[in-house]
């Protein structure tokens, strides 16, 4: 959600410099379900707490986010004209132990 907020601010005040640092006291505390990510510009395909054993819903959630929420944000702030300046924010996961195999399997299953 921080990337979305940063984009909104940048669209409204292009001269603004933004630095985002995040830290929570527990893993995955920032969201509780995939649709809590709706409108944030990312799709939760490999979110460890959103895409559990049944990964079949992740692609449809991703498409809903891409088709509805994020474009509306851009259009509302005249962002469509400025999107070329937008730097994609890739979602990175660092895992260990059993989660490594889980994340590898998830990546393979969700290749679109």
JSON list of C-alpha atoms in Angstrom, two decimals:
[
{"chain": "A", "resi": 1, "resn": "UNK", "atom": "CA", "xyz": [0.00, 0.00, 0.00]},
{"chain": "A", "resi": 2, "resn": "UNK", "atom": "CA", "xyz": [2.93, 2.32, 0.50]},
{"chain": "A", "resi": 3, "resn": "UNK", "atom": "CA", "xyz": [3.77, 2.17, -3.20]},
{"chain": "A", "resi": 4, "resn": "UNK", "atom": "CA", "xyz": [0.21, 3.19, -4.05]},
{"chain": "A", "resi": 5, "resn": "UNK", "atom": "CA", "xyz": [0.32, 6.08, -1.61]},
{"chain": "A", "resi": 6, "resn": "UNK", "atom": "CA", "xyz": [3.66, 7.18, -3.02]},
{"chain": "A", "resi": 7, "resn": "UNK", "atom": "CA", "xyz": [2.26, 7.07, -6.55]},
{"chain": "A", "resi": 8, "resn": "UNK", "atom": "CA", "xyz": [-0.78, 9.11, -5.57]},
{"chain": "A", "resi": 9, "resn": "UNK", "atom": "CA", "xyz": [1.39, 11.74, -3.90]},
{"chain": "A", "resi": 10, "resn": "UNK", "atom": "CA", "xyz": [3.77, 11.83, -6.88]},
{"chain": "A", "resi": 11, "resn": "UNK", "atom": "CA", "xyz": [0.86, 12.30, -9.29]},
{"chain": "A", "resi": 12, "resn": "UNK", "atom": "CA", "xyz": [-0.52, 15.17, -7.24]},
{"chain": "A", "resi": 13, "resn": "UNK", "atom": "CA", "xyz": [2.83, 16.78, -6.38]},
{"chain": "A", "resi": 14, "resn": "UNK", "atom": "CA", "xyz": [5.47, 15.63, -8.89]},
{"chain": "A", "resi": 15, "resn": "UNK", "atom": "CA", "xyz": [8.22, 17.63, -7.18]},
{"chain": "A", "resi": 16, "resn": "UNK", "atom": "CA", "xyz": [7.88, 15.55, -4.00]},
{"chain": "A", "resi": 17, "resn": "UNK", "atom": "CA", "xyz": [10.71, 13.19, -3.04]},
{"chain": "A", "resi": 18, "resn": "UNK", "atom": "CA", "xyz": [9.53, 10.03, -1.31]},
{"chain": "A", "resi": 19, "resn": "UNK", "atom": "CA", "xyz": [11.42, 7.46, 0.76]},
{"chain": "A", "resi": 20, "resn": "UNK", "atom": "CA", "xyz": [9.45, 4.47, 2.06]},
{"chain": "A", "resi": 21, "resn": "UNK", "atom": "CA", "xyz": [10.71, 2.35, 4.95]},
{"chain": "A", "resi": 22, "resn": "UNK", "atom": "CA", "xyz": [8.46, -0.28, 6.47]},
{"chain": "A", "resi": 23, "resn": "UNK", "atom": "CA", "xyz": [8.78, -2.53, 9.50]},
{"chain": "A", "resi": 24, "resn": "UNK", "atom": "CA", "xyz": [6.29, -4.51, 11.51]},
{"chain": "A", "resi": 25, "resn": "UNK", "atom": "CA", "xyz": [6.79, -6.55, 14.64]},
{"chain": "A", "resi": 26, "resn": "UNK", "atom": "CA", "xyz": [5.32, -9.71, 13.07]},
{"chain": "A", "resi": 27, "resn": "UNK", "atom": "CA", "xyz": [5.53, -11.36, 9.66]},
{"chain": "A", "resi": 28, "resn": "UNK", "atom": "CA", "xyz": [2.62, -10.62, 7.28]},
{"chain": "A", "resi": 29, "resn": "UNK", "atom": "CA", "xyz": [0.81, -8.44, 9.81]},
{"chain": "A", "resi": 30, "resn": "UNK", "atom": "CA", "xyz": [0.14, -5.70, 7.26]},
{"chain": "A", "resi": 31, "resn": "UNK", "atom": "CA", "xyz": [-2.54, -7.61, 5.40]},
{"chain": "A", "resi": 32, "resn": "UNK", "atom": "CA", "xyz": [-4.96, -10.36, 6.24]},
{"chain": "A", "resi": 33, "resn": "UNK", "atom": "CA", "xyz": [-6.42, -11.35, 2.87]},
{"chain": "A", "resi": 34, "resn": "UNK", "atom": "CA", "xyz": [-5.75, -10.90, -0.81]},
{"chain": "A", "resi": 35, "resn": "UNK", "atom": "CA", "xyz": [-8.51, -8.32, -1.31]},
{"chain": "A", "resi": 36, "resn": "UNK", "atom": "CA", "xyz": [-6.95, -6.15, 1.38]},
{"chain": "A", "resi": 37, "resn": "UNK", "atom": "CA", "xyz": [-4.32, -5.62, -1.30]},
{"chain": "A", "resi": 38, "resn": "UNK", "atom": "CA", "xyz": [-6.91, -4.52, -3.85]},
{"chain": "A", "resi": 39, "resn": "UNK", "atom": "CA", "xyz": [-6.07, -1.15, -5.25]},
{"chain": "A", "resi": 40, "resn": "UNK", "atom": "CA", "xyz": [-2.48, -1.28, -4.13]},
{"chain": "A", "resi": 41, "resn": "UNK", "atom": "CA", "xyz": [-1.15, -2.04, -7.57]},
{"chain": "A", "resi": 42, "resn": "UNK", "atom": "CA", "xyz": [0.15, -5.48, -6.79]},
{"chain": "A", "resi": 43, "resn": "UNK", "atom": "CA", "xyz": [-1.59, -8.77, -7.18]},
{"chain": "A", "resi": 44, "resn": "UNK", "atom": "CA", "xyz": [-0.63, -10.93, -4.20]},
{"chain": "A", "resi": 45, "resn": "UNK", "atom": "CA", "xyz": [0.31, -13.84, -6.41]},
{"chain": "A", "resi": 46, "resn": "UNK", "atom": "CA", "xyz": [3.05, -15.03, -4.08]},
{"chain": "A", "resi": 47, "resn": "UNK", "atom": "CA", "xyz": [1.94, -13.47, -0.83]},
{"chain": "A", "resi": 48, "resn": "UNK", "atom": "CA", "xyz": [2.67, -16.15, 1.74]},
{"chain": "A", "resi": 49, "resn": "UNK", "atom": "CA", "xyz": [-0.39, -15.26, 3.79]},
{"chain": "A", "resi": 50, "resn": "UNK", "atom": "CA", "xyz": [-2.80, -14.73, 0.87]},
{"chain": "A", "resi": 51, "resn": "UNK", "atom": "CA", "xyz": [-1.95, -17.58, -1.44]},
{"chain": "A", "resi": 52, "resn": "UNK", "atom": "CA", "xyz": [-2.08, -20.62, 0.79]},
{"chain": "A", "resi": 53, "resn": "UNK", "atom": "CA", "xyz": [-2.44, -24.26, -0.31]},
{"chain": "A", "resi": 54, "resn": "UNK", "atom": "CA", "xyz": [-5.20, -23.49, -2.82]},
{"chain": "A", "resi": 55, "resn": "UNK", "atom": "CA", "xyz": [-3.49, -21.16, -5.26]},
{"chain": "A", "resi": 56, "resn": "UNK", "atom": "CA", "xyz": [-6.29, -21.30, -7.82]},
{"chain": "A", "resi": 57, "resn": "UNK", "atom": "CA", "xyz": [-7.88, -18.01, -6.73]},
{"chain": "A", "resi": 58, "resn": "UNK", "atom": "CA", "xyz": [-4.72, -15.91, -7.04]},
{"chain": "A", "resi": 59, "resn": "UNK", "atom": "CA", "xyz": [-4.82, -15.36, -10.84]},
{"chain": "A", "resi": 60, "resn": "UNK", "atom": "CA", "xyz": [-8.45, -14.17, -10.73]},
{"chain": "A", "resi": 61, "resn": "UNK", "atom": "CA", "xyz": [-7.66, -11.80, -7.86]},
{"chain": "A", "resi": 62, "resn": "UNK", "atom": "CA", "xyz": [-4.70, -10.45, -9.82]},
{"chain": "A", "resi": 63, "resn": "UNK", "atom": "CA", "xyz": [-6.87, -9.81, -12.88]},
{"chain": "A", "resi": 64, "resn": "UNK", "atom": "CA", "xyz": [-9.53, -8.07, -10.78]},
{"chain": "A", "resi": 65, "resn": "UNK", "atom": "CA", "xyz": [-6.91, -5.76, -9.29]},
{"chain": "A", "resi": 66, "resn": "UNK", "atom": "CA", "xyz": [-5.39, -5.00, -12.68]},
{"chain": "A", "resi": 67, "resn": "UNK", "atom": "CA", "xyz": [-8.72, -4.50, -14.43]},
{"chain": "A", "resi": 68, "resn": "UNK", "atom": "CA", "xyz": [-10.50, -2.46, -11.77]},
{"chain": "A", "resi": 69, "resn": "UNK", "atom": "CA", "xyz": [-8.79, -0.96, -8.79]},
{"chain": "A", "resi": 70, "resn": "UNK", "atom": "CA", "xyz": [-5.40, 0.32, -9.87]},
{"chain": "A", "resi": 71, "resn": "UNK", "atom": "CA", "xyz": [-6.46, 1.84, -13.24]},
{"chain": "A", "resi": 72, "resn": "UNK", "atom": "CA", "xyz": [-9.21, 3.75, -11.43]},
{"chain": "A", "resi": 73, "resn": "UNK", "atom": "CA", "xyz": [-6.62, 5.28, -9.13]},
{"chain": "A", "resi": 74, "resn": "UNK", "atom": "CA", "xyz": [-4.49, 6.34, -12.07]},
{"chain": "A", "resi": 75, "resn": "UNK", "atom": "CA", "xyz": [-7.39, 7.79, -14.02]},
{"chain": "A", "resi": 76, "resn": "UNK", "atom": "CA", "xyz": [-8.69, 9.73, -11.04]},
{"chain": "A", "resi": 77, "resn": "UNK", "atom": "CA", "xyz": [-5.40, 11.57, -10.62]},
{"chain": "A", "resi": 78, "resn": "UNK", "atom": "CA", "xyz": [-4.67, 11.99, -14.34]},
{"chain": "A", "resi": 79, "resn": "UNK", "atom": "CA", "xyz": [-2.08, 9.27, -13.87]},
{"chain": "A", "resi": 80, "resn": "UNK", "atom": "CA", "xyz": [-2.60, 7.64, -17.25]},
{"chain": "A", "resi": 81, "resn": "UNK", "atom": "CA", "xyz": [-0.58, 10.44, -18.86]},
{"chain": "A", "resi": 82, "resn": "UNK", "atom": "CA", "xyz": [2.18, 10.10, -16.29]},
{"chain": "A", "resi": 83, "resn": "UNK", "atom": "CA", "xyz": [2.35, 6.31, -16.04]},
{"chain": "A", "resi": 84, "resn": "UNK", "atom": "CA", "xyz": [5.50, 6.19, -18.18]},
{"chain": "A", "resi": 85, "resn": "UNK", "atom": "CA", "xyz": [7.38, 7.79, -15.29]},
{"chain": "A", "resi": 86, "resn": "UNK", "atom": "CA", "xyz": [6.12, 5.19, -12.82]},
{"chain": "A", "resi": 87, "resn": "UNK", "atom": "CA", "xyz": [8.72, 2.71, -11.60]},
{"chain": "A", "resi": 88, "resn": "UNK", "atom": "CA", "xyz": [7.27, -0.77, -11.00]},
{"chain": "A", "resi": 89, "resn": "UNK", "atom": "CA", "xyz": [7.54, -2.02, -7.43]},
{"chain": "A", "resi": 90, "resn": "UNK", "atom": "CA", "xyz": [8.25, -5.73, -7.47]},
{"chain": "A", "resi": 91, "resn": "UNK", "atom": "CA", "xyz": [7.13, -7.84, -4.54]},
{"chain": "A", "resi": 92, "resn": "UNK", "atom": "CA", "xyz": [10.08, -9.74, -3.07]},
{"chain": "A", "resi": 93, "resn": "UNK", "atom": "CA", "xyz": [9.92, -12.63, -0.66]},
{"chain": "A", "resi": 94, "resn": "UNK", "atom": "CA", "xyz": [12.83, -14.00, 1.35]},
{"chain": "A", "resi": 95, "resn": "UNK", "atom": "CA", "xyz": [12.12, -17.42, 2.79]},
{"chain": "A", "resi": 96, "resn": "UNK", "atom": "CA", "xyz": [13.88, -20.18, 4.67]},
{"chain": "A", "resi": 97, "resn": "UNK", "atom": "CA", "xyz": [13.22, -23.80, 5.51]},
{"chain": "A", "resi": 98, "resn": "UNK", "atom": "CA", "xyz": [9.92, -25.24, 4.35]},
{"chain": "A", "resi": 99, "resn": "UNK", "atom": "CA", "xyz": [8.76, -21.91, 2.93]},
{"chain": "A", "resi": 100, "resn": "UNK", "atom": "CA", "xyz": [11.48, -22.05, 0.25]},
{"chain": "A", "resi": 101, "resn": "UNK", "atom": "CA", "xyz": [9.91, -25.11, -1.37]},
{"chain": "A", "resi": 102, "resn": "UNK", "atom": "CA", "xyz": [6.44, -23.62, -0.96]},
{"chain": "A", "resi": 103, "resn": "UNK", "atom": "CA", "xyz": [7.45, -20.39, -2.70]},
{"chain": "A", "resi": 104, "resn": "UNK", "atom": "CA", "xyz": [9.18, -22.27, -5.55]},
{"chain": "A", "resi": 105, "resn": "UNK", "atom": "CA", "xyz": [6.06, -24.39, -6.08]},
{"chain": "A", "resi": 106, "resn": "UNK", "atom": "CA", "xyz": [3.81, -21.34, -5.95]},
{"chain": "A", "resi": 107, "resn": "UNK", "atom": "CA", "xyz": [5.92, -19.55, -8.55]},
{"chain": "A", "resi": 108, "resn": "UNK", "atom": "CA", "xyz": [5.67, -22.53, -10.91]},
{"chain": "A", "resi": 109, "resn": "UNK", "atom": "CA", "xyz": [1.93, -23.00, -10.40]},
{"chain": "A", "resi": 110, "resn": "UNK", "atom": "CA", "xyz": [1.14, -19.32, -10.98]},
{"chain": "A", "resi": 111, "resn": "UNK", "atom": "CA", "xyz": [3.19, -18.76, -14.12]},
{"chain": "A", "resi": 112, "resn": "UNK", "atom": "CA", "xyz": [0.80, -16.99, -16.46]}
]
